Coordinates of C-alpha atoms in Angstrom, one line a residue:
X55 CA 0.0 0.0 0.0
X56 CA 2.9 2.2 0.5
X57 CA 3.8 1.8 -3.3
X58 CA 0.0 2.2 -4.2
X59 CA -0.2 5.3 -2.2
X60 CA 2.7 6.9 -3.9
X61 CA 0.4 6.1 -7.7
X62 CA -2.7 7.6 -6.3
X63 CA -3.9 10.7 -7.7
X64 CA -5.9 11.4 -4.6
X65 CA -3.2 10.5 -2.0
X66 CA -0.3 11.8 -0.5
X67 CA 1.9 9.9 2.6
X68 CA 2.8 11.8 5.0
X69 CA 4.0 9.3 8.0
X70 CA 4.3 6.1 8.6
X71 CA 3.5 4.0 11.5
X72 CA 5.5 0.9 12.5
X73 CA 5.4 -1.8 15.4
X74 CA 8.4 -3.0 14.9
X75 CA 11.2 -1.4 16.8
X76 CA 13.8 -2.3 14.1
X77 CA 11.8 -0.1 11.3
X78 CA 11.7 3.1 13.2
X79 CA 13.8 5.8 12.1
X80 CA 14.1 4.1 8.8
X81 CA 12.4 5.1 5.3
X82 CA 9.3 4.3 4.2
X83 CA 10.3 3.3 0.4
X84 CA 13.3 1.2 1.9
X85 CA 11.1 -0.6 4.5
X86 CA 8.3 -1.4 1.7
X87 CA 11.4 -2.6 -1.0
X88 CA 11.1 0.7 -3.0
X89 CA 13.3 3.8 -3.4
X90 CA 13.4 6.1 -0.4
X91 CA 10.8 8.7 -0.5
X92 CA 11.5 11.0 2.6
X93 CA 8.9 9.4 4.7
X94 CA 10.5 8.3 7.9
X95 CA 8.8 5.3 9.7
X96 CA 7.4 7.0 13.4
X97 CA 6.9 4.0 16.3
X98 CA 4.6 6.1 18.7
X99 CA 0.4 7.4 18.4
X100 CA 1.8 10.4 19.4
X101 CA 4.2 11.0 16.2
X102 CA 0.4 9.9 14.0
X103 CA -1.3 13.1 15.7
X104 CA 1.6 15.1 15.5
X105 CA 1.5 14.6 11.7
X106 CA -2.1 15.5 11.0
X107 CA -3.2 13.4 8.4
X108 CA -6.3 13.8 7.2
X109 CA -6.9 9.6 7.7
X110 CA -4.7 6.7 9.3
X111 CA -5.3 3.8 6.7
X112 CA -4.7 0.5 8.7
X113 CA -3.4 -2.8 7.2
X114 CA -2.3 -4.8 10.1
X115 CA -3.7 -8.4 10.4
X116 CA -5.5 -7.7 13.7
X117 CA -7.4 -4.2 14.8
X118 CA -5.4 -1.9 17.0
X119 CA -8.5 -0.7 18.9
X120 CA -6.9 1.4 21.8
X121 CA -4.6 3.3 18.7
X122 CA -8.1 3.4 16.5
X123 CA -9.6 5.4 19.6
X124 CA -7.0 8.3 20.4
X125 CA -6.6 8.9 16.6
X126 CA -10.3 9.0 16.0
X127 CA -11.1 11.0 19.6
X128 CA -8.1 13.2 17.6
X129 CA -10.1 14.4 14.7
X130 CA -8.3 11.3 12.0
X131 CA -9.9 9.6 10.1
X132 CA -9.0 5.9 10.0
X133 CA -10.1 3.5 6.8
X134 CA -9.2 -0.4 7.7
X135 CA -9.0 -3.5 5.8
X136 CA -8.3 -4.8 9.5
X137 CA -11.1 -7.4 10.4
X138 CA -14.0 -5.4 10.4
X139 CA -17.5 -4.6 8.4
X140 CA -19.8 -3.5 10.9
X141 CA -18.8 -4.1 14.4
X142 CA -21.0 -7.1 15.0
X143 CA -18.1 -9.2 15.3
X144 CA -15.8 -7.2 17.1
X145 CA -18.2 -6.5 19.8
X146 CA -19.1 -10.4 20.1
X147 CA -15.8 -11.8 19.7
X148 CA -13.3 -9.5 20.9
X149 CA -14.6 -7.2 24.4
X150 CA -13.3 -4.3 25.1
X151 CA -11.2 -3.9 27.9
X152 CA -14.0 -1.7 29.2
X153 CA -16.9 -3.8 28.9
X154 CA -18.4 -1.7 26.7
X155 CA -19.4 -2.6 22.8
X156 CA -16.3 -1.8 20.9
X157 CA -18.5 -0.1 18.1
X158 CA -19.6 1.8 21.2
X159 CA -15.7 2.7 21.7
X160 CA -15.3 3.7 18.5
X161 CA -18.4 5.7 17.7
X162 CA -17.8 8.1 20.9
X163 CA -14.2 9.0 19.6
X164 CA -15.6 9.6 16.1
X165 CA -18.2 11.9 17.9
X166 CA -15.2 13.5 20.0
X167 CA -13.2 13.6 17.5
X168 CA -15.7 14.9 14.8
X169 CA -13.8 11.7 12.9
X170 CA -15.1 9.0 10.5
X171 CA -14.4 5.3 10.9
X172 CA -14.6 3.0 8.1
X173 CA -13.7 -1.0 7.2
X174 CA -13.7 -3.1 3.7
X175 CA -11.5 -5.4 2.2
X176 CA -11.6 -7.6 -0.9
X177 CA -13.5 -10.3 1.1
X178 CA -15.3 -9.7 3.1
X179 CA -15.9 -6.2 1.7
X180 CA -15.8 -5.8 -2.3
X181 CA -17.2 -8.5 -2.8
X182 CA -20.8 -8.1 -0.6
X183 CA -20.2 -4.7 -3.0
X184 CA -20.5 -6.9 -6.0
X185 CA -23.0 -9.3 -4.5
X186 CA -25.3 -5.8 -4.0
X187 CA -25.2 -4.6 -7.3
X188 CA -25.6 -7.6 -8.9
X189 CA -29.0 -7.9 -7.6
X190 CA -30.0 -4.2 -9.3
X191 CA -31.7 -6.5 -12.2
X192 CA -33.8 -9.1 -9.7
X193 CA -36.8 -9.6 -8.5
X194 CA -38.0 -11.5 -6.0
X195 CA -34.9 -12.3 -4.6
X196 CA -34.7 -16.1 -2.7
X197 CA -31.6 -16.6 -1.7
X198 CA -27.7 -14.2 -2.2
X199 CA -24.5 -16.3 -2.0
X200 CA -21.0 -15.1 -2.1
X201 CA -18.3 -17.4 -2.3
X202 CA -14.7 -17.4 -2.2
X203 CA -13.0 -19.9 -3.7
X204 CA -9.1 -19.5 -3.5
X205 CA -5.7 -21.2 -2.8
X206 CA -4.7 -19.0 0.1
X207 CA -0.8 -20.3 -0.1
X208 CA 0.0 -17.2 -1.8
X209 CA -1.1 -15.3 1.7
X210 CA 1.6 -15.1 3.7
X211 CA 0.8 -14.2 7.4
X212 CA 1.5 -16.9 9.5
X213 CA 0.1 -14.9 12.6
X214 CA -3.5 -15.6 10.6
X215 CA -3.0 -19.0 9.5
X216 CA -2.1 -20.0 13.1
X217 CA -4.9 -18.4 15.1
X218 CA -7.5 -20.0 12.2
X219 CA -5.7 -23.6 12.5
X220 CA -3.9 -24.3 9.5
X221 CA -1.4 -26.9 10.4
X222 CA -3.1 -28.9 13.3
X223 CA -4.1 -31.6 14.0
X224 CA -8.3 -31.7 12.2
X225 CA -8.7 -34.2 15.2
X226 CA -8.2 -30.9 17.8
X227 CA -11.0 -29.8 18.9
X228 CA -9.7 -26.5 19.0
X229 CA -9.9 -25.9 15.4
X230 CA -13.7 -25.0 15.2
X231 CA -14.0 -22.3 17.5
X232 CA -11.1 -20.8 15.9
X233 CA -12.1 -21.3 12.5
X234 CA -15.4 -19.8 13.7
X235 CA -13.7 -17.0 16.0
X236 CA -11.0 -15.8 13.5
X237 CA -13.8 -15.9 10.4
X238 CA -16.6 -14.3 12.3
X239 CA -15.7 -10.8 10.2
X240 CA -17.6 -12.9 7.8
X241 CA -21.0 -12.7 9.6
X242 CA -20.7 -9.5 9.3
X243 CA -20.5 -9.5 5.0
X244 CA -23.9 -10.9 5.5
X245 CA -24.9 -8.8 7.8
X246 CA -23.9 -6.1 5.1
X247 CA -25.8 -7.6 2.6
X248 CA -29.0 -7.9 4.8
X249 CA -29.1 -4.6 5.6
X250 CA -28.6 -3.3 1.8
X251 CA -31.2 -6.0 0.9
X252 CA -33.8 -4.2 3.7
X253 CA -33.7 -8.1 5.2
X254 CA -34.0 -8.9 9.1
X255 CA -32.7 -12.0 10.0
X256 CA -33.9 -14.0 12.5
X257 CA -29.7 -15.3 13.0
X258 CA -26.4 -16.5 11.4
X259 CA -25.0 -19.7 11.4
X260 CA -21.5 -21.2 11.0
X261 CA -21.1 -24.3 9.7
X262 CA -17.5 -25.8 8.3
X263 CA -16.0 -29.2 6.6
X264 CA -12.2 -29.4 7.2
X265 CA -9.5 -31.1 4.8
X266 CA -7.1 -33.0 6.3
X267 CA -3.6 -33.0 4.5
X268 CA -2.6 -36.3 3.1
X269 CA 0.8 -36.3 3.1
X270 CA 3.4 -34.0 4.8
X271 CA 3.4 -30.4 2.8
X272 CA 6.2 -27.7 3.2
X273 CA 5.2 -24.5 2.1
X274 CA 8.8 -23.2 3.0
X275 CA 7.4 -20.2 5.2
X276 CA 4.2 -22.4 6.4
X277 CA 4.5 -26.4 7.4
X278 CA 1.6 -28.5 6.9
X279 CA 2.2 -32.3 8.4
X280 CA -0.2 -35.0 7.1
X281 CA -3.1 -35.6 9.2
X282 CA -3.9 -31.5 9.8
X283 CA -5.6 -28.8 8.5
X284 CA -4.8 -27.8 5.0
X285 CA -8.4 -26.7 3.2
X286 CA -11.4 -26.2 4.3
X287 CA -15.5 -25.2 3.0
X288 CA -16.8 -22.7 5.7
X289 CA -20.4 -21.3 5.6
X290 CA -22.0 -18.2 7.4
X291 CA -25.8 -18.4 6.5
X292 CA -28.2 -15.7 7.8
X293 CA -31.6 -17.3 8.3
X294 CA -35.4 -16.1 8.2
X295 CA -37.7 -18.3 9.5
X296 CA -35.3 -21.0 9.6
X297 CA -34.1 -20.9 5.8
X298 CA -31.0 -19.1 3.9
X299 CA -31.6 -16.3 2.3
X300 CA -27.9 -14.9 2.8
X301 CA -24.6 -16.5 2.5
X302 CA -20.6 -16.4 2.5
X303 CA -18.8 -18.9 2.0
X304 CA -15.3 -19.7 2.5
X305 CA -13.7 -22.4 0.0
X306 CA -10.0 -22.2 1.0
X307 CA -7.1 -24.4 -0.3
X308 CA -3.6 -23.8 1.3
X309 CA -2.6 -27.0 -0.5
X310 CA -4.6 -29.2 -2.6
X311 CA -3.4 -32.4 -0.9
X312 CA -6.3 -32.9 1.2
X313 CA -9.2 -35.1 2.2
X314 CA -11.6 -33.7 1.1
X315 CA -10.6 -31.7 -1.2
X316 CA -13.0 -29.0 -3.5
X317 CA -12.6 -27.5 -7.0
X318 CA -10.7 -24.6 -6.3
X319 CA -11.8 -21.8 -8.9
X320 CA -9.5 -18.8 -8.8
X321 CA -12.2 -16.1 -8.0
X322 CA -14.9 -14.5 -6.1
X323 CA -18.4 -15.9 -7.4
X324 CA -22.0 -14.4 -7.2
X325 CA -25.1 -16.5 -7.4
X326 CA -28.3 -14.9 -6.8
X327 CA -31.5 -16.9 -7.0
X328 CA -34.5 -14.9 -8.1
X329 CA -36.4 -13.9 -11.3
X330 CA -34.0 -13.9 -13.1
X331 CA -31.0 -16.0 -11.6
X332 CA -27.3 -14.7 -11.7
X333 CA -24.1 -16.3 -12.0
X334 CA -21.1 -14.1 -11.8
X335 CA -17.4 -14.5 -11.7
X336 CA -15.0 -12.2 -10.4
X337 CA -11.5 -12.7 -11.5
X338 CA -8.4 -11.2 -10.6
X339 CA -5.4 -11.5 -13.4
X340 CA -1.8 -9.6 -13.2
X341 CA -1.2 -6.7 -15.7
X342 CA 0.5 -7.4 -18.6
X343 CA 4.4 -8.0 -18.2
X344 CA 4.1 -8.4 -14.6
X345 CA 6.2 -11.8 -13.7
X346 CA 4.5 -14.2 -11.4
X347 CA 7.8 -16.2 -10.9
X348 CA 7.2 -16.7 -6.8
X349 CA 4.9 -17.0 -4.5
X350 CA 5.9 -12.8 -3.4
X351 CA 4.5 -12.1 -6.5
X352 CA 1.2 -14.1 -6.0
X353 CA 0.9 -12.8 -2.3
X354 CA 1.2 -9.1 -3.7
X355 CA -1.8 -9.2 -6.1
X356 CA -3.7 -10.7 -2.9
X357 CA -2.5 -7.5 -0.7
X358 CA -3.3 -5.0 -3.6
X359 CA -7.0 -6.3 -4.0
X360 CA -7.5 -6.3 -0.4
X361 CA -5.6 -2.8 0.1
X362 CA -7.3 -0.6 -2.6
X363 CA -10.8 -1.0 -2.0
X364 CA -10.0 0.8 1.1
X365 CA -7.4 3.9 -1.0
X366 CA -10.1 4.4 -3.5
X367 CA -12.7 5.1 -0.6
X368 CA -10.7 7.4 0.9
X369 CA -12.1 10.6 -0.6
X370 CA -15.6 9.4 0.2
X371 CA -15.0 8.6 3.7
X372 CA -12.9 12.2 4.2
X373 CA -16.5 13.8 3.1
X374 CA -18.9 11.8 5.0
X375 CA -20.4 12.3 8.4
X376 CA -18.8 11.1 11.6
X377 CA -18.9 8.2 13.0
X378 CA -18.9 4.7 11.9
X379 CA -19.7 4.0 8.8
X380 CA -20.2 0.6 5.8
X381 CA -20.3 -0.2 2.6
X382 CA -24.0 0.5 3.1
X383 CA -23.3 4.2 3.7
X384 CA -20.9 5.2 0.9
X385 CA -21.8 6.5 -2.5
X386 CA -21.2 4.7 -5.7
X387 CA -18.3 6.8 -6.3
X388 CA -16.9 5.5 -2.7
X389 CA -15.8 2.0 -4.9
X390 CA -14.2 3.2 -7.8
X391 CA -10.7 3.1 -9.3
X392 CA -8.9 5.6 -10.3
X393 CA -7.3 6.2 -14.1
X394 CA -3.4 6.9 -14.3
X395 CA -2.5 10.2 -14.9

């Protein structure tokens, strides 16, 4: 994001905020793999509202809720790709130290701050985006599914693939509740969707199959020994009088030497049942001339996708009213690219 920042015609970055004590003091350009570009990395909250941007965009793997609240109590903006939609899972999941709701937290330092607070993603985000629109041309819509179906071996964060599971045992019984705790974001792409859709539903379910690895597998930055977790078909379902009307699913391959195993598809699919019935793919290639010769290259189409969705909204969110806000909230123009200038 630090590279697609610098190509933005809307963007300009001013700081940089790192926890690791090693990239403080250091460059931004250098720390991302790029030319320096006079942005020196900061370590501290302070040295963010020292620095007065107009928003903190947030890419860590996990939320940083006491930093989200004295930047957004500070009059900052902040857009995420961080692990949340609408709060619902955070506040569920994940209590705040003070008991209170952390969308609670959150809205109160926008309020403060006079802030805005925003959180998408590729999935979930963009793609409950493309589920909505999809359904402009329906009528008497029965059921929305959105499904992704990847080989996440190109994602590279152990710190996620450990808290879901990947790598143990599918005999601990461990694994469910943390595929179910580290996935619940997902409940709230469907809560998304429900609320665009004018739906209330009576509840979502979680529901998962697990693929056990069939033979060792060495990633080289992930290990996979035979016997554990190596793919898996997850489903949040949001129910009205006891049947789906709403649904994410999950079909995720780290390698596809498992038992079971599914037919991996490379892309984000849409299938609305109504009158009439869609079927749409969403697929994600590399511009011409770009080299996909290892798995780096792979993992930094994954980042981009799940980075800009949150870039291009930036504008939107700067101009909307404070507090919390979702996809529900922003104007078309909140999801679109940009052309190069």
């Amino acid at each position: 994001m630090i590279k697609r920042i610098g190509e933005h015609p809307d963007l300009e970055l001013i700081g940089l905020h790192c926890y690791t004590p090693e990239k403080v003091g250091r460059d931004a350009g250098e720390i991302a793999g790029l030319d320096p570009i006079g942005v020196t990395a900061t370590g501290t909250i302070e040295d963010i509202i020292n620095a007065r941007p107009d928003v903190l965009t947030f890419h860590g793997v996990f939320p940083d809720e006491a930093l989200y609240e004295k930047v957004l109590e500070a009059g900052i903006n902040i857009v995420t790709t961080a692990d949340w939609i609408t709060g619902h899972h955070r506040n569920q999941n994940h209590p705040h130290p003070s008991g209170r709701k952390v969308s609670e937290v959150l809205q109160d330092a926008c309020l403060r701050g006079g802030s805005t607070f925003y959180g998408t993603g590729m999935n979930p985000g963009l793609n409950q985006i493309l589920a909505i629109v999809h359904s402009a041309d329906v009528s008497e819509i029965e059921n929305v599914t959105v499904i992704e179906s990847v080989d996440v071996s190109c994602h590279h964060s152990v710190d996620t693939w450990k808290e879901v599971g990947y790598g143990v045992s599918v005999d601990d019984p461990s694994i469910p509740g943390s595929l179910e705790k580290y996935t619940r974001v997902f409940a709230d792409s469907v809560y998304l969707m429900a609320d665009c859709f004018d739906l209330e539903l009576d509840e979502v379910t979680f529901s998962y199959e697990l693929g056990a690895c069939t033979k060792d597998v060495d990633l080289g930055w992930y290990q996979l020994p035979k016997g554990s977790l190596g793919a898996n078909y997850i489903k949040y379902q949001g129910l009205v009088d006891g049947i789906p009307r709403i649904e994410s699913h999950l079909e995720w391959q780290m390698t596809p030497f498992t038992s079971p195993s599914w037919d991996i598809k490379g892309c984000y699919i849409t299938q609305i049942s109504g009158d009439p019935n869609i079927y749409s793919k969403h697929m994600i290639f590399p511009k011409p001339g770009v080299k996909l010769d290892n798995p780096e290259d792979f993992a930094s189409i994954g980042m981009t996708v799940t980075g800009l969705p949150a870039l291009n909204a930036i504008r939107s969110v700067v101009e909307a009213r404070p507090g919390i806000l979702t996809s529900a909230d922003l104007p078309l123009r909140g999801f679109a690219g940009r052309f190069k200038v």
